[in-house]
Structure formats: structure tokens, C-alpha cells
Amino acid sequence: MRSSAVPKRFFWRLYISCAVLAVVCIALAGSVTYGIVTKHHLARLEQELHENAVLISRLVENDLGKNNDRVQQIVQSLGDDFRPRATVILPDGTVAGETDEDPLRMENHADRPEIARALKGGRGKEERVSPTLGVRMLYVAVRVGPAGSPKGVVRCALPVTEVEAQMAFFSTVIIACSGLGVGLALLISFFISLKITSPIAHMTEVAMDIASGRLDRRADVTSKDELGNLAGALNAMRARLVEQITTIERDRGQLETVLSTMAEGVAAIDAREHIVFINDAAAGALETTPAEATGKPLWEVSRNPALERFLQEAKKSGGTKTFQWSLRGGEARYYELTIVEVTGTALSQDAGEAERGPTHILVLHDITTLRKLERMRRDFIANISHELKSPLTAIRGFIETLQAGVQDPAKADEFLKIIDRHARRLDDLVSDLLELSAIESPDFTLDKGSVSLKEIAESALELLAREISAKRLQVEVCCTGAVPAVRADRIRLEQVFINLLDNAVKYTSPGGEVKVTIGREDGMVKVEVCDTGIGIPGKDIPHVFERFYRVDKARSREMGGTGLGLAIVKHIIQAHGGDISVESRVGRGTTFTFHLPINE
């Protein structure tokens, strides 16, 4: 509505201005033309009278003042074809000859202005109403004789009405032409105004559309004048605006993508402590979604007094503040909360908009894994200390006993065997620790080659043949279908099979079964190590691959386990690009399953 109103007002202003200018110019031209033509006709009339007066003066010059009757005869003899009224006047004003009247009955003409001017300057002119005829006349007088001794004056006169009649007709023509010119000027002004304002109206509409967000609009003005330049500037501005908006939207999209995919939670709140932005990680920490949390007060979303307290402390002290706080929903999660005060972000001068601008940024860094690692480190130190302390205490005790002196050689031999057993246990523990440390090292590499898993499994069973025979176990290695070779480190995979089969043999009752099944699944080689042993309780299954974790600690130590075997197995499988899992039922047995990439 507004875009069309402005060009219409401009159109009428321009049109009226052009029309008024055209009318004034035409009227002025008509008036000037009328004046020039009138002046021209009067000049021609004056010239005609002057020529006639000169002619008569030559005819009467010899008789004037000597034979006035002869002068009258000459004047009267001019005939009916002589248009002007001619009068011959003596220097004293006496009329000596007259074409239309009797000179003797005419009054003295010495006071006539044209007569006085002619006597003085040789020529005189006057326009006035004739007292004799009662019409407006143009008088032209010419002196006869030299200035020092003039013989008289010849005056010719014609009515001005003839010129006025001609000018009346001419004025009618001028008025008609002026009216036609005014009409034509109004029409031309209309089209000129329309031609000028139409591009302006179009560009105004385009500008309003661009302002409302329709950035596909362009100004279609191709003229080479200033309007064309303005249209080009408008199109260039639109292109630049599109480019800037595209850049802003791209940057905003990238920023939103970065913030949304960050592991750290990020939230922004305004002066009213309402959430103006929150990413997925922060929303997940507060057990909500970004859509539900945005626009709501922080306390309503979090319902955590500690978070509100931290925020108030940060507001009071200003700057950047870091706090640690935990959320306990099911599993405890720990967060490091950083609150950053934001200054100078409210770009709008409007108080309401400034109030809704972000004033504080909350960054939630999930340190649950770090806490778990710290706990694992503490547990590892405690476990290894315990694992080392028990055999060292036993060794030290028996050494002190032997040092004190043992009379019975059999007892001394028994003590030495116990010391040897604990020393071997320490050696196994240190070896496993070194092995695990090497596997977890960034410099750890695998000596890969093409290997047969069936051969490795059978080789591991051969190493455990004595234990298998002692417990009368039934063992089997079978392949389901054609099993391809894998590209792997043979020695490391032997460690995997030995650890898994050793556990299966240890925890399977005499007469039980141990079975190794090798096949293909989902483009990988699948290996299952099954036993019919005592099984693993469900609560312990998630922890069996942790260091020093034992389901039955007393029995494990009795059997000589270090608690690191399954941790080593897991790291070796993962180093090969595979995965391992366990399923078990107490009293029914356990199945360890791992997958390895196929060497094709």
C-alpha cells in the first residue's frame, strides 16, 4: 500500500509541475507573439503613413506657403485610392490642405504633438482618438523644408481599428493554438511523468519486497540514465545483501552445528535468567530438549539449587567462574560448570530487546569419564598394592621363619615351595602389567600376517593339554563353513586363545566341555569360546574386562590368576579392529565371542 502511494504522489506532483510549466510557457509565448505581431503591424502602418507623407511633401513643397489653393487641389487630387487622411499644415498651425475636410473650417493644429515634433525633429508620431472622427488614429507627420526655415508639415493618418481587427483575428488564432498546445502539453506531460515515475514505482516495490525478505526480486530497469544507474545500484545492493545474508546464515548454521555437536553443554541466558539458547549436550544434562528449554527460566528447567546458587555467585563476582557439580538421576554424572559473563552483546537500543539478549554463557563439561578414570587409577593402585602386598607378605614371613631356623627339612622345603609359588605369582603379575602397558602404549604395533584361527586355537589347547587331561574335559575346535584366513598378529592371538581357554579350563568342573567355534558373520570372522563351567553372575558381566576384577577373588588367587588376562584380551582384539563380548548363566557356563576383520 505504502509503496504504491509514494510513486502516485510523486507522479501527480511531477505531472502538475510539468503541466503548469507548459501552460505558463505557452501563455507567455502567446503573449509575446501577440505583442510582437501587434508591434509589427503598427510599424508597417507607421511606415506606410510615413512614405505617403513624404510623397505628399514633395508634391506640395513648391506651392506651400505661396499658393495654398494649389496645395488643396493637389491634396484633393490624390483620389479615392489614397487610403490615409492627409493634412498639410503651415508652420503657424494653419491648415493649408485636407483630404476629408475644408481647410478653412478646421482649427489651428499648432498644438498637435506630432506637428510640434515634426517641426522640431523632422518627423513626429502620435496615437490618439481623433476629435473630428471620434476613432483611434495613428498620426505620422513629416516636415516640409529645412529645419531652419520649414515651409510646413504634411501629416497622414489612418485608423488603428484596422490593426486591431487584424490582431483580434490573430489573437483568436493564438488562443486556439495555445489551447491545442496546452492539451498536447498536458498529454505529453502525463506520459513523461508516467515514464519517469513507473520505474521509480517499480524500484520502490522491489525495495519494499527486498526489505520484507523477498530477495529474489530484481529491478528491471534497463535505461542508460540516472534511473538505470539507480536500478543497477539497487540490484547490486540486493546481490550484496543476499551474499551477506548467505554468509551470516552459513556462519550461523556452522556455529549451530558446532554448538549442537559439541561434547560440552552450552547454554545462554538473558538478564531475566531465561534460556535463549541451549545445545543438545546441555539439554541432555538437564534431562530436557532444546525445544522445551528455550525461553523458560533456568531454575524451572534445571530444578537444581546448586546450579542456581553457582549462577548467583557468578553474577555477584562477575567475570568467568568455574564450579563442579554432580547430577544424580540414575547413574551419577559429574560436570565442570563454567559461567562466563557476556558484555556488549545487546546490539538493539530497545530496552526490551536488550533485556532478552544473552548476559551469561554456561558451559557444562562432562567430567564423569575423568572421574571414572581417577577412580580406576585409585582402584588400580589399591588393587596392585593388594596384589603385590599379599605374596610379598607371605614371602617375607616364610623367609623370616627360615632365617630363624627350621629344624625339620621337610618343613623348610615346603616353605621354599610356597615362597617359589608366590614369587612366580609376582612374576606373572609383573609380566601381565608390562604386557598390558605395552598394548596400551601409543607406540604399540602388530606384526600382522595371514593366520589360521583354527590352527592357533588347536595350538593353545595343546599347551593346556595337561590341565585338560587332569580334569577329563571334552574339548573341540570346529568351523562352520569355509573360514577364511585373517590378517593378524599370530603371537597376540595366541595370547587371546590361551587366556580364554585357560579361564574356560579353570572354571569348568571335571568332565565338562570346552568348545571353540569359528565361522563368518556380517563380513567378519566370528570366534566363540564356550564352556560348561560355573558361569558369571549378571552383575559382574559388565566388569569382567576391567583390570584386577575377579568374580570369585579367593578362588581366582587360589588358581593363580592375576586379574589382568581379560583386560589384555580385550585390548588385543580392539587393536586388530575387532570386538569382544561375553554371555553367561550361573551354573550353565560362559561364552566369550569376538569378531575379527577378514583378510580378503
Coordinates of C-alpha atoms in Angstrom, one line a residue:
M1 CA 0.0 0.0 0.0
R2 CA 2.7 2.4 1.0
S3 CA 5.0 1.6 -1.9
S4 CA 2.2 2.5 -4.5
A5 CA 1.1 5.6 -2.6
V6 CA 4.5 7.3 -2.7
P7 CA 5.0 7.0 -6.5
K8 CA 1.4 8.2 -7.1
R9 CA 2.0 11.3 -5.1
F10 CA 5.3 11.9 -6.9
F11 CA 3.5 11.3 -10.2
W12 CA 0.9 13.9 -9.5
R13 CA 3.5 16.4 -8.3
L14 CA 5.6 15.8 -11.3
Y15 CA 2.6 15.9 -13.7
I16 CA 1.2 19.1 -12.2
S17 CA 4.6 20.8 -12.3
C18 CA 5.1 19.8 -15.9
A19 CA 1.6 20.9 -16.8
V20 CA 1.8 24.3 -15.1
L21 CA 5.2 24.9 -16.7
A22 CA 3.8 24.0 -20.1
V23 CA 0.8 26.3 -19.6
V24 CA 2.9 29.2 -18.4
C25 CA 5.4 28.7 -21.3
I26 CA 2.6 28.5 -23.9
A27 CA 0.8 31.5 -22.4
L28 CA 4.0 33.5 -22.3
A29 CA 4.8 32.5 -25.8
G30 CA 1.3 33.5 -27.0
S31 CA 1.5 36.9 -25.2
V32 CA 5.0 37.6 -26.6
T33 CA 3.9 36.6 -30.1
Y34 CA 0.8 38.7 -29.8
G35 CA 2.9 41.7 -28.7
I36 CA 5.5 41.2 -31.5
V37 CA 2.9 40.8 -34.2
T38 CA 0.9 43.9 -33.0
K39 CA 4.1 45.9 -32.9
H40 CA 5.0 44.7 -36.4
H41 CA 1.6 45.7 -37.8
L42 CA 1.8 49.1 -36.2
A43 CA 5.3 49.5 -37.5
R44 CA 4.1 48.6 -41.0
L45 CA 1.2 51.1 -40.7
E46 CA 3.6 53.8 -39.5
Q47 CA 5.9 53.1 -42.3
E48 CA 3.1 53.3 -44.8
L49 CA 1.9 56.7 -43.4
H50 CA 5.5 58.0 -43.4
E51 CA 6.0 57.1 -47.0
N52 CA 2.7 58.7 -48.1
A53 CA 3.6 61.8 -46.1
V54 CA 7.0 62.1 -47.8
L55 CA 5.3 61.7 -51.2
I56 CA 2.8 64.5 -50.5
S57 CA 5.5 66.7 -49.1
R58 CA 7.4 66.5 -52.3
L59 CA 4.2 67.3 -54.3
V60 CA 3.3 70.4 -52.2
E61 CA 6.7 71.7 -51.3
N62 CA 6.9 74.3 -54.1
D63 CA 3.4 75.7 -53.5
L64 CA 3.2 75.5 -49.8
G65 CA 3.0 78.9 -48.2
K66 CA 2.7 80.6 -51.7
N67 CA -0.4 79.1 -53.2
N68 CA -2.5 77.3 -50.6
D69 CA -5.3 76.8 -53.1
R70 CA -2.9 74.9 -55.3
V71 CA -1.9 72.8 -52.2
Q72 CA -5.6 72.0 -51.6
Q73 CA -6.0 71.0 -55.2
I74 CA -3.0 68.7 -55.0
V75 CA -4.3 67.1 -51.8
Q76 CA -7.8 66.6 -53.2
S77 CA -6.4 65.2 -56.4
L78 CA -4.9 62.2 -54.6
G79 CA -8.1 60.3 -55.4
D80 CA -10.2 57.7 -53.7
D81 CA -7.5 55.1 -53.9
F82 CA -5.4 57.0 -51.4
R83 CA -6.2 55.4 -48.0
P84 CA -4.7 57.8 -45.4
R85 CA -6.2 61.0 -44.4
A86 CA -3.8 63.7 -45.4
T87 CA -3.4 67.2 -43.9
V88 CA -1.0 69.9 -44.9
I89 CA -0.3 72.4 -42.1
L90 CA 1.6 75.7 -42.2
P91 CA 4.3 76.4 -39.6
D92 CA 1.8 78.5 -37.6
G93 CA -0.6 75.7 -37.4
T94 CA -3.0 76.8 -40.1
V95 CA -4.4 74.0 -42.3
A96 CA -3.5 74.6 -45.9
G97 CA -4.9 71.3 -47.3
E98 CA -7.1 68.4 -46.2
T99 CA -8.3 65.3 -48.0
D100 CA -11.5 64.9 -45.9
E101 CA -12.4 68.4 -44.7
D102 CA -12.5 72.0 -45.7
P103 CA -9.2 73.6 -44.6
L104 CA -10.8 76.9 -43.9
R105 CA -13.2 75.4 -41.3
M106 CA -10.5 73.4 -39.5
E107 CA -9.0 74.7 -36.3
N108 CA -5.4 75.5 -35.8
H109 CA -3.1 72.4 -35.4
A110 CA -0.1 74.1 -33.8
D111 CA -0.8 72.3 -30.5
R112 CA -0.8 68.8 -32.0
P113 CA 2.1 66.8 -30.6
E114 CA 3.1 65.2 -33.8
I115 CA 3.1 68.6 -35.6
A116 CA 5.4 70.1 -32.9
R117 CA 7.8 67.0 -33.1
A118 CA 7.9 67.2 -36.9
L119 CA 8.7 70.9 -37.0
K120 CA 11.4 70.3 -34.4
G121 CA 12.8 67.0 -35.4
G122 CA 11.6 66.4 -39.0
R123 CA 9.2 63.6 -38.0
G124 CA 6.5 63.1 -35.5
K125 CA 4.2 60.3 -34.4
E126 CA 1.2 60.2 -32.2
E127 CA -1.7 57.7 -31.5
R128 CA -4.9 59.1 -30.1
V129 CA -8.6 59.4 -30.6
S130 CA -9.5 61.9 -33.4
P131 CA -11.7 64.7 -32.1
T132 CA -13.1 65.0 -35.6
L133 CA -13.8 61.3 -36.4
G134 CA -14.1 60.0 -32.9
V135 CA -11.9 56.9 -33.6
R136 CA -8.4 56.0 -32.6
M137 CA -6.0 57.2 -35.2
L138 CA -2.2 56.8 -35.8
Y139 CA -0.8 60.1 -37.0
V140 CA 2.6 60.5 -38.7
A141 CA 3.9 64.0 -39.6
V142 CA 6.8 64.9 -41.9
R143 CA 8.4 68.4 -42.0
V144 CA 8.5 70.2 -45.4
G145 CA 11.6 72.2 -45.9
P146 CA 14.7 72.6 -43.9
A147 CA 14.8 72.8 -40.1
G148 CA 15.8 76.5 -40.0
S149 CA 13.0 77.7 -42.3
P150 CA 10.3 75.0 -42.5
K151 CA 7.5 75.5 -45.0
G152 CA 5.1 73.4 -43.1
V153 CA 4.2 69.9 -42.2
V154 CA 2.4 67.1 -44.1
R155 CA 0.5 64.7 -41.8
C156 CA -1.0 61.4 -42.8
A157 CA -3.4 59.4 -40.5
L158 CA -5.1 56.0 -40.6
P159 CA -7.5 54.4 -38.0
V160 CA -5.8 51.9 -35.7
T161 CA -9.0 49.8 -35.8
E162 CA -7.7 48.1 -38.9
V163 CA -4.7 46.8 -37.0
E164 CA -7.0 46.0 -34.0
A165 CA -9.3 43.9 -36.3
Q166 CA -6.3 42.0 -37.7
M167 CA -4.9 41.4 -34.1
A168 CA -8.4 40.3 -32.9
F169 CA -8.3 37.6 -35.5
F170 CA -4.7 36.8 -34.8
S171 CA -5.4 36.6 -31.0
T172 CA -8.2 34.1 -31.8
V173 CA -5.7 32.0 -33.7
I174 CA -3.2 32.3 -30.9
I175 CA -5.7 31.3 -28.3
A176 CA -6.8 28.3 -30.4
C177 CA -3.2 27.2 -31.0
S178 CA -2.4 27.8 -27.3
G179 CA -5.3 25.7 -26.2
L180 CA -4.3 23.0 -28.6
G181 CA -0.7 23.3 -27.3
V182 CA -1.8 23.2 -23.7
G183 CA -3.8 20.0 -24.4
L184 CA -0.9 18.4 -26.2
A185 CA 1.5 19.6 -23.4
L186 CA -0.8 18.1 -20.8
L187 CA -0.9 14.8 -22.7
I188 CA 2.9 14.8 -23.2
S189 CA 3.4 15.8 -19.5
F190 CA 1.2 12.8 -18.5
F191 CA 3.2 10.3 -20.5
I192 CA 6.6 11.8 -19.5
S193 CA 5.6 11.8 -15.8
L194 CA 4.4 8.2 -16.2
K195 CA 7.6 7.2 -17.9
I196 CA 9.7 8.8 -15.1
T197 CA 7.6 7.5 -12.2
S198 CA 6.9 4.0 -13.4
P199 CA 10.5 2.8 -12.9
I200 CA 10.5 4.6 -9.6
A201 CA 7.3 2.8 -8.6
H202 CA 8.8 -0.5 -9.8
M203 CA 12.0 0.1 -7.8
T204 CA 10.1 1.2 -4.8
E205 CA 8.1 -2.0 -4.9
V206 CA 11.2 -4.1 -5.4
A207 CA 12.9 -2.3 -2.4
M208 CA 9.9 -3.0 -0.2
D209 CA 9.9 -6.6 -1.2
I210 CA 13.6 -7.0 -0.5
A211 CA 13.0 -5.3 2.9
S212 CA 10.3 -7.9 3.6
G213 CA 12.6 -10.8 2.8
R214 CA 11.9 -11.5 -0.9
L215 CA 15.5 -11.4 -2.0
D216 CA 14.7 -12.9 -5.4
R217 CA 13.3 -9.6 -6.7
R218 CA 15.3 -7.5 -9.1
A219 CA 14.8 -4.1 -10.6
D220 CA 14.1 -4.5 -14.3
V221 CA 15.1 -1.0 -15.5
T222 CA 17.5 -1.1 -18.4
S223 CA 17.7 2.6 -19.4
K224 CA 21.1 4.3 -19.5
D225 CA 20.1 7.3 -17.5
E226 CA 20.1 8.0 -13.7
L227 CA 17.1 5.7 -13.1
G228 CA 19.0 2.9 -14.8
N229 CA 22.0 3.7 -12.6
L230 CA 19.7 3.7 -9.5
A231 CA 18.2 0.3 -10.6
G232 CA 21.7 -1.1 -11.1
A233 CA 22.7 0.1 -7.6
L234 CA 19.6 -1.4 -6.1
N235 CA 20.3 -4.8 -7.8
A236 CA 23.9 -4.6 -6.6
M237 CA 22.7 -3.8 -3.1
R238 CA 20.3 -6.8 -3.3
A239 CA 23.1 -9.1 -4.5
R240 CA 25.4 -7.8 -1.7
L241 CA 22.6 -8.3 0.8
V242 CA 22.0 -11.8 -0.5
E243 CA 25.7 -12.6 -0.2
Q244 CA 25.9 -11.2 3.3
I245 CA 22.7 -13.0 4.5
T246 CA 24.0 -16.2 2.9
T247 CA 27.3 -15.7 4.7
I248 CA 25.6 -15.0 8.0
E249 CA 23.2 -17.9 7.6
R250 CA 26.2 -20.2 6.7
D251 CA 28.2 -19.0 9.7
R252 CA 25.1 -19.3 11.9
G253 CA 24.5 -22.8 10.6
Q254 CA 28.1 -23.7 11.2
L255 CA 28.0 -22.2 14.6
E256 CA 24.8 -24.0 15.5
T257 CA 26.2 -27.3 14.1
V258 CA 29.4 -26.9 16.1
L259 CA 27.4 -26.0 19.3
S260 CA 24.9 -28.8 18.7
T261 CA 27.6 -31.4 18.2
M262 CA 29.9 -30.3 20.9
A263 CA 30.5 -32.7 23.7
E264 CA 30.4 -29.8 26.1
G265 CA 27.0 -28.4 27.0
V266 CA 26.5 -24.8 26.1
A267 CA 23.6 -22.6 27.3
A268 CA 23.0 -18.8 27.1
I269 CA 20.7 -17.0 29.5
D270 CA 19.4 -13.4 29.5
A271 CA 19.1 -10.8 32.2
R272 CA 15.9 -12.5 33.4
E273 CA 17.7 -15.8 33.7
H274 CA 15.6 -17.2 30.8
I275 CA 17.3 -19.6 28.4
V276 CA 17.8 -18.1 25.0
F277 CA 20.0 -20.9 23.6
I278 CA 20.9 -24.4 24.7
N279 CA 22.5 -27.2 22.8
D280 CA 21.8 -30.9 22.9
A281 CA 24.5 -31.8 25.3
A282 CA 23.4 -29.2 27.9
A283 CA 19.7 -30.1 27.4
G284 CA 20.6 -33.8 27.9
A285 CA 22.5 -32.9 31.1
L286 CA 19.4 -31.2 32.4
E287 CA 17.2 -34.0 31.1
T288 CA 15.2 -31.9 28.6
T289 CA 15.4 -30.9 25.0
P290 CA 16.4 -27.6 23.4
A291 CA 12.9 -27.0 22.1
E292 CA 11.4 -27.5 25.6
A293 CA 14.0 -25.5 27.4
T294 CA 14.4 -22.4 25.2
G295 CA 12.5 -19.4 26.5
K296 CA 12.0 -20.9 30.0
P297 CA 13.6 -19.8 33.3
L298 CA 16.8 -21.7 34.1
W299 CA 15.5 -22.7 37.5
E300 CA 12.4 -24.2 36.0
V301 CA 14.4 -26.3 33.6
S302 CA 17.2 -27.5 35.9
R303 CA 15.3 -27.6 39.2
N304 CA 18.8 -27.8 40.8
P305 CA 19.5 -25.4 43.7
A306 CA 23.3 -25.9 43.2
L307 CA 23.1 -24.5 39.7
E308 CA 21.1 -21.5 40.7
R309 CA 23.5 -20.9 43.6
F310 CA 26.5 -21.0 41.3
L311 CA 24.8 -18.6 38.9
Q312 CA 24.1 -16.1 41.6
E313 CA 27.7 -16.3 42.8
A314 CA 29.0 -15.7 39.3
K315 CA 26.7 -12.7 38.9
K316 CA 28.0 -11.2 42.1
S317 CA 31.6 -11.6 41.4
G318 CA 31.5 -11.1 37.6
G319 CA 33.9 -12.4 35.0
T320 CA 34.4 -16.1 34.5
K321 CA 33.7 -18.6 37.3
T322 CA 34.2 -22.4 37.3
F323 CA 32.3 -24.8 39.6
Q324 CA 32.0 -28.6 39.9
W325 CA 28.7 -30.1 40.5
S326 CA 27.0 -33.5 40.1
L327 CA 23.7 -34.7 38.8
R328 CA 22.2 -37.9 40.2
G329 CA 19.4 -39.3 38.2
G330 CA 20.2 -43.0 38.0
E331 CA 23.9 -43.2 37.3
A332 CA 25.8 -40.3 38.9
R333 CA 27.2 -37.9 36.4
Y334 CA 29.8 -35.2 37.2
Y335 CA 30.1 -31.8 35.5
E336 CA 32.5 -28.9 35.5
L337 CA 30.4 -25.8 35.1
T338 CA 31.9 -22.6 33.7
I339 CA 29.8 -19.4 33.8
V340 CA 31.0 -16.6 31.6
E341 CA 29.6 -13.1 31.9
V342 CA 28.8 -11.6 28.4
T343 CA 29.2 -7.9 27.8
G344 CA 28.3 -5.7 24.8
T345 CA 26.1 -8.3 23.1
A346 CA 22.8 -6.3 23.1
L347 CA 23.0 -4.5 19.8
S348 CA 19.5 -3.1 19.9
Q349 CA 18.8 0.1 21.6
D350 CA 15.4 -1.1 22.6
A351 CA 15.2 -1.8 26.3
G352 CA 13.0 -4.9 25.8
E353 CA 15.3 -6.4 23.3
A354 CA 18.4 -5.6 25.3
E355 CA 16.8 -7.4 28.3
R356 CA 16.3 -10.5 26.2
G357 CA 19.9 -10.5 25.0
P358 CA 22.4 -13.1 26.4
T359 CA 24.1 -12.0 29.6
H360 CA 25.8 -15.2 30.7
I361 CA 27.1 -18.3 29.0
L362 CA 27.0 -21.6 30.8
V363 CA 29.5 -24.3 29.7
L364 CA 29.0 -27.8 31.0
H365 CA 32.0 -30.1 30.7
D366 CA 31.1 -33.7 31.4
I367 CA 33.9 -35.0 33.7
T368 CA 32.2 -38.2 34.5
T369 CA 34.7 -40.2 32.4
L370 CA 37.6 -38.3 34.1
R371 CA 36.1 -39.1 37.5
K372 CA 35.9 -42.8 36.4
L373 CA 39.5 -42.7 35.2
E374 CA 40.5 -41.2 38.5
R375 CA 38.6 -43.9 40.4
M376 CA 40.1 -46.5 38.1
R377 CA 43.5 -45.2 38.8
R378 CA 42.9 -45.2 42.6
D379 CA 41.4 -48.7 42.3
F380 CA 44.3 -49.8 40.1
I381 CA 46.8 -48.6 42.7
A382 CA 44.8 -50.1 45.5
N383 CA 44.5 -53.4 43.6
I384 CA 48.1 -53.7 42.5
S385 CA 49.2 -52.7 46.0
H386 CA 47.0 -55.5 47.4
E387 CA 48.1 -58.0 44.7
L388 CA 51.7 -57.2 45.5
K389 CA 51.4 -57.0 49.2
S390 CA 49.8 -60.4 49.7
P391 CA 52.6 -62.5 48.1
L392 CA 55.3 -60.2 49.4
T393 CA 53.9 -60.5 52.9
A394 CA 53.9 -64.3 52.6
I395 CA 57.4 -64.4 51.1
R396 CA 58.7 -62.2 53.8
G397 CA 57.0 -64.2 56.5
F398 CA 58.4 -67.5 55.3
I399 CA 61.9 -66.0 54.8
E400 CA 61.9 -64.7 58.4
T401 CA 60.8 -68.2 59.5
L402 CA 63.6 -69.8 57.6
Q403 CA 66.1 -67.3 58.9
A404 CA 65.0 -68.1 62.4
G405 CA 65.9 -71.7 61.7
V406 CA 63.7 -74.6 60.8
Q407 CA 64.8 -78.0 62.2
D408 CA 62.5 -80.1 60.0
P409 CA 63.9 -80.3 56.5
A410 CA 60.5 -81.2 55.1
K411 CA 59.0 -78.0 56.6
A412 CA 61.8 -75.9 55.2
D413 CA 61.3 -77.5 51.7
E414 CA 57.5 -76.7 52.0
F415 CA 58.3 -73.1 52.9
L416 CA 60.6 -72.8 50.0
K417 CA 57.9 -74.1 47.6
I418 CA 55.5 -71.6 49.0
I419 CA 58.0 -68.8 48.5
D420 CA 58.6 -70.0 44.9
R421 CA 54.9 -70.1 44.2
H422 CA 54.4 -66.5 45.4
A423 CA 57.5 -65.4 43.6
R424 CA 56.1 -67.0 40.4
R425 CA 52.8 -65.2 41.0
L426 CA 54.6 -61.9 41.4
D427 CA 56.5 -62.6 38.2
D428 CA 53.2 -63.4 36.3
L429 CA 51.7 -60.2 37.7
V430 CA 54.6 -58.0 36.7
S431 CA 54.7 -59.7 33.3
D432 CA 51.0 -59.1 32.7
L433 CA 51.3 -55.5 33.9
L434 CA 54.2 -54.9 31.4
E435 CA 52.2 -56.7 28.7
L436 CA 49.1 -54.5 29.3
S437 CA 51.2 -51.4 29.5
A438 CA 52.9 -52.3 26.1
I439 CA 49.5 -53.0 24.5
E440 CA 48.0 -49.7 25.7
S441 CA 51.0 -47.7 24.6
P442 CA 50.6 -45.4 21.6
D443 CA 53.7 -47.0 20.1
F444 CA 52.1 -50.4 20.2
T445 CA 52.2 -52.2 16.8
L446 CA 51.1 -55.5 15.5
D447 CA 53.2 -57.9 13.4
K448 CA 50.4 -58.8 11.1
G449 CA 50.3 -61.7 8.7
S450 CA 47.9 -64.2 7.2
V451 CA 47.0 -66.7 10.0
S452 CA 44.5 -69.5 10.5
L453 CA 42.4 -69.1 13.7
K454 CA 41.7 -72.9 13.8
E455 CA 45.5 -73.6 14.0
I456 CA 46.0 -71.1 16.7
A457 CA 43.1 -72.5 18.7
E458 CA 44.4 -76.0 18.4
S459 CA 47.9 -74.9 19.4
A460 CA 46.6 -73.2 22.5
L461 CA 44.7 -76.4 23.5
E462 CA 47.9 -78.3 23.1
L463 CA 49.6 -76.0 25.6
L464 CA 46.8 -76.7 28.1
A465 CA 46.7 -80.4 27.4
R466 CA 47.9 -81.4 30.9
E467 CA 45.2 -79.4 32.7
I468 CA 42.5 -80.6 30.2
S469 CA 43.6 -84.2 30.8
A470 CA 43.7 -83.8 34.6
K471 CA 40.1 -82.6 34.6
R472 CA 39.0 -85.1 31.9
L473 CA 37.4 -82.3 29.8
Q474 CA 35.9 -82.7 26.4
V475 CA 37.4 -80.1 24.0
E476 CA 36.5 -79.4 20.4
V477 CA 37.5 -76.9 17.7
C478 CA 35.0 -76.7 14.8
C479 CA 34.5 -74.5 11.8
T480 CA 31.1 -73.6 10.4
G481 CA 31.6 -73.4 6.6
A482 CA 34.7 -72.2 4.9
V483 CA 36.6 -70.0 7.3
P484 CA 39.0 -67.6 5.6
A485 CA 42.3 -66.6 7.0
V486 CA 42.7 -63.3 8.9
R487 CA 45.4 -60.7 8.8
A488 CA 46.6 -60.6 12.4
D489 CA 49.5 -60.9 14.8
R490 CA 49.8 -64.6 15.4
I491 CA 51.6 -64.3 18.8
R492 CA 49.0 -61.8 20.1
L493 CA 46.1 -64.0 19.0
E494 CA 47.7 -67.0 20.7
Q495 CA 47.6 -64.9 23.9
V496 CA 43.9 -64.3 23.4
F497 CA 43.1 -68.0 22.9
I498 CA 45.4 -69.1 25.8
N499 CA 43.7 -66.6 28.2
L500 CA 40.2 -67.5 27.1
L501 CA 40.8 -71.3 27.1
D502 CA 42.8 -71.2 30.3
N503 CA 39.8 -69.5 32.1
A504 CA 37.4 -72.0 30.5
V505 CA 39.5 -74.9 31.7
K506 CA 40.0 -73.5 35.2
Y507 CA 36.3 -72.7 35.8
T508 CA 34.8 -75.8 34.3
S509 CA 34.2 -78.8 36.5
P510 CA 35.8 -82.1 35.8
G511 CA 34.1 -84.0 33.0
G512 CA 32.8 -80.7 31.5
E513 CA 33.1 -79.4 27.9
V514 CA 35.1 -76.6 26.3
K515 CA 34.3 -75.8 22.6
V516 CA 35.8 -73.4 20.1
T517 CA 33.5 -72.5 17.2
I518 CA 34.9 -70.5 14.2
G519 CA 32.7 -69.1 11.5
R520 CA 31.6 -66.0 9.5
E521 CA 29.1 -63.3 10.4
D522 CA 28.4 -59.9 8.8
G523 CA 31.6 -59.9 6.8
M524 CA 33.9 -60.8 9.8
V525 CA 35.3 -63.9 11.4
K526 CA 33.4 -64.9 14.5
V527 CA 35.0 -66.9 17.2
E528 CA 33.1 -68.4 20.2
V529 CA 34.8 -70.0 23.2
C530 CA 32.2 -71.9 25.2
D531 CA 32.4 -73.8 28.4
T532 CA 30.0 -75.6 30.8
G533 CA 31.7 -74.1 33.9
I534 CA 30.3 -72.3 36.9
G535 CA 29.3 -69.2 34.9
I536 CA 29.4 -65.5 35.8
P537 CA 26.7 -63.6 37.7
G538 CA 24.9 -61.0 35.7
K539 CA 26.0 -58.1 37.9
D540 CA 29.7 -59.0 37.2
I541 CA 29.5 -59.4 33.5
P542 CA 29.9 -55.6 32.7
H543 CA 33.2 -55.6 34.7
V544 CA 34.9 -58.8 33.6
F545 CA 37.2 -56.9 31.2
E546 CA 38.4 -54.5 33.9
R547 CA 41.8 -54.8 35.4
F548 CA 42.1 -56.9 38.6
Y549 CA 38.4 -57.6 38.5
R550 CA 37.6 -61.1 39.8
V551 CA 34.2 -62.7 40.2
D552 CA 35.4 -65.0 42.9
K553 CA 38.5 -63.3 44.3
A554 CA 39.6 -66.1 46.7
R555 CA 39.2 -68.8 44.1
S556 CA 41.0 -66.8 41.4
R557 CA 44.0 -66.3 43.6
E558 CA 43.9 -70.0 44.5
M559 CA 44.0 -70.8 40.8
G560 CA 46.9 -68.3 40.2
G561 CA 45.1 -65.6 38.2
T562 CA 46.4 -62.1 38.1
G563 CA 43.1 -60.4 37.2
L564 CA 44.6 -58.9 34.0
G565 CA 44.1 -61.6 31.4
L566 CA 40.7 -60.5 30.1
A567 CA 41.9 -56.8 30.0
I568 CA 44.8 -57.9 27.8
V569 CA 42.5 -60.0 25.6
K570 CA 40.1 -57.0 25.1
H571 CA 42.9 -54.6 24.1
I572 CA 44.4 -57.1 21.7
I573 CA 41.1 -57.7 19.9
Q574 CA 40.4 -54.0 19.7
A575 CA 43.9 -53.4 18.3
H576 CA 43.0 -55.8 15.5
G577 CA 39.9 -53.8 14.7
G578 CA 37.5 -56.3 16.3
D579 CA 35.2 -56.5 19.3
I580 CA 34.6 -59.0 22.2
S581 CA 31.6 -59.7 24.4
V582 CA 30.5 -62.3 27.0
E583 CA 27.3 -64.1 27.8
S584 CA 27.0 -66.3 30.8
R585 CA 24.5 -68.1 33.0
V586 CA 25.4 -69.2 36.5
G587 CA 25.8 -72.9 36.7
R588 CA 25.4 -73.4 32.9
G589 CA 28.6 -72.0 31.5
T590 CA 30.1 -69.0 29.8
T591 CA 30.6 -68.0 26.1
F592 CA 33.2 -65.4 25.0
T593 CA 32.6 -64.1 21.5
F594 CA 35.0 -62.0 19.4
H595 CA 35.0 -60.8 15.8
L596 CA 38.0 -60.0 13.6
P597 CA 38.2 -58.5 10.1
I598 CA 38.5 -61.0 7.2
N599 CA 41.8 -61.0 5.3
E600 CA 40.4 -60.7 1.7

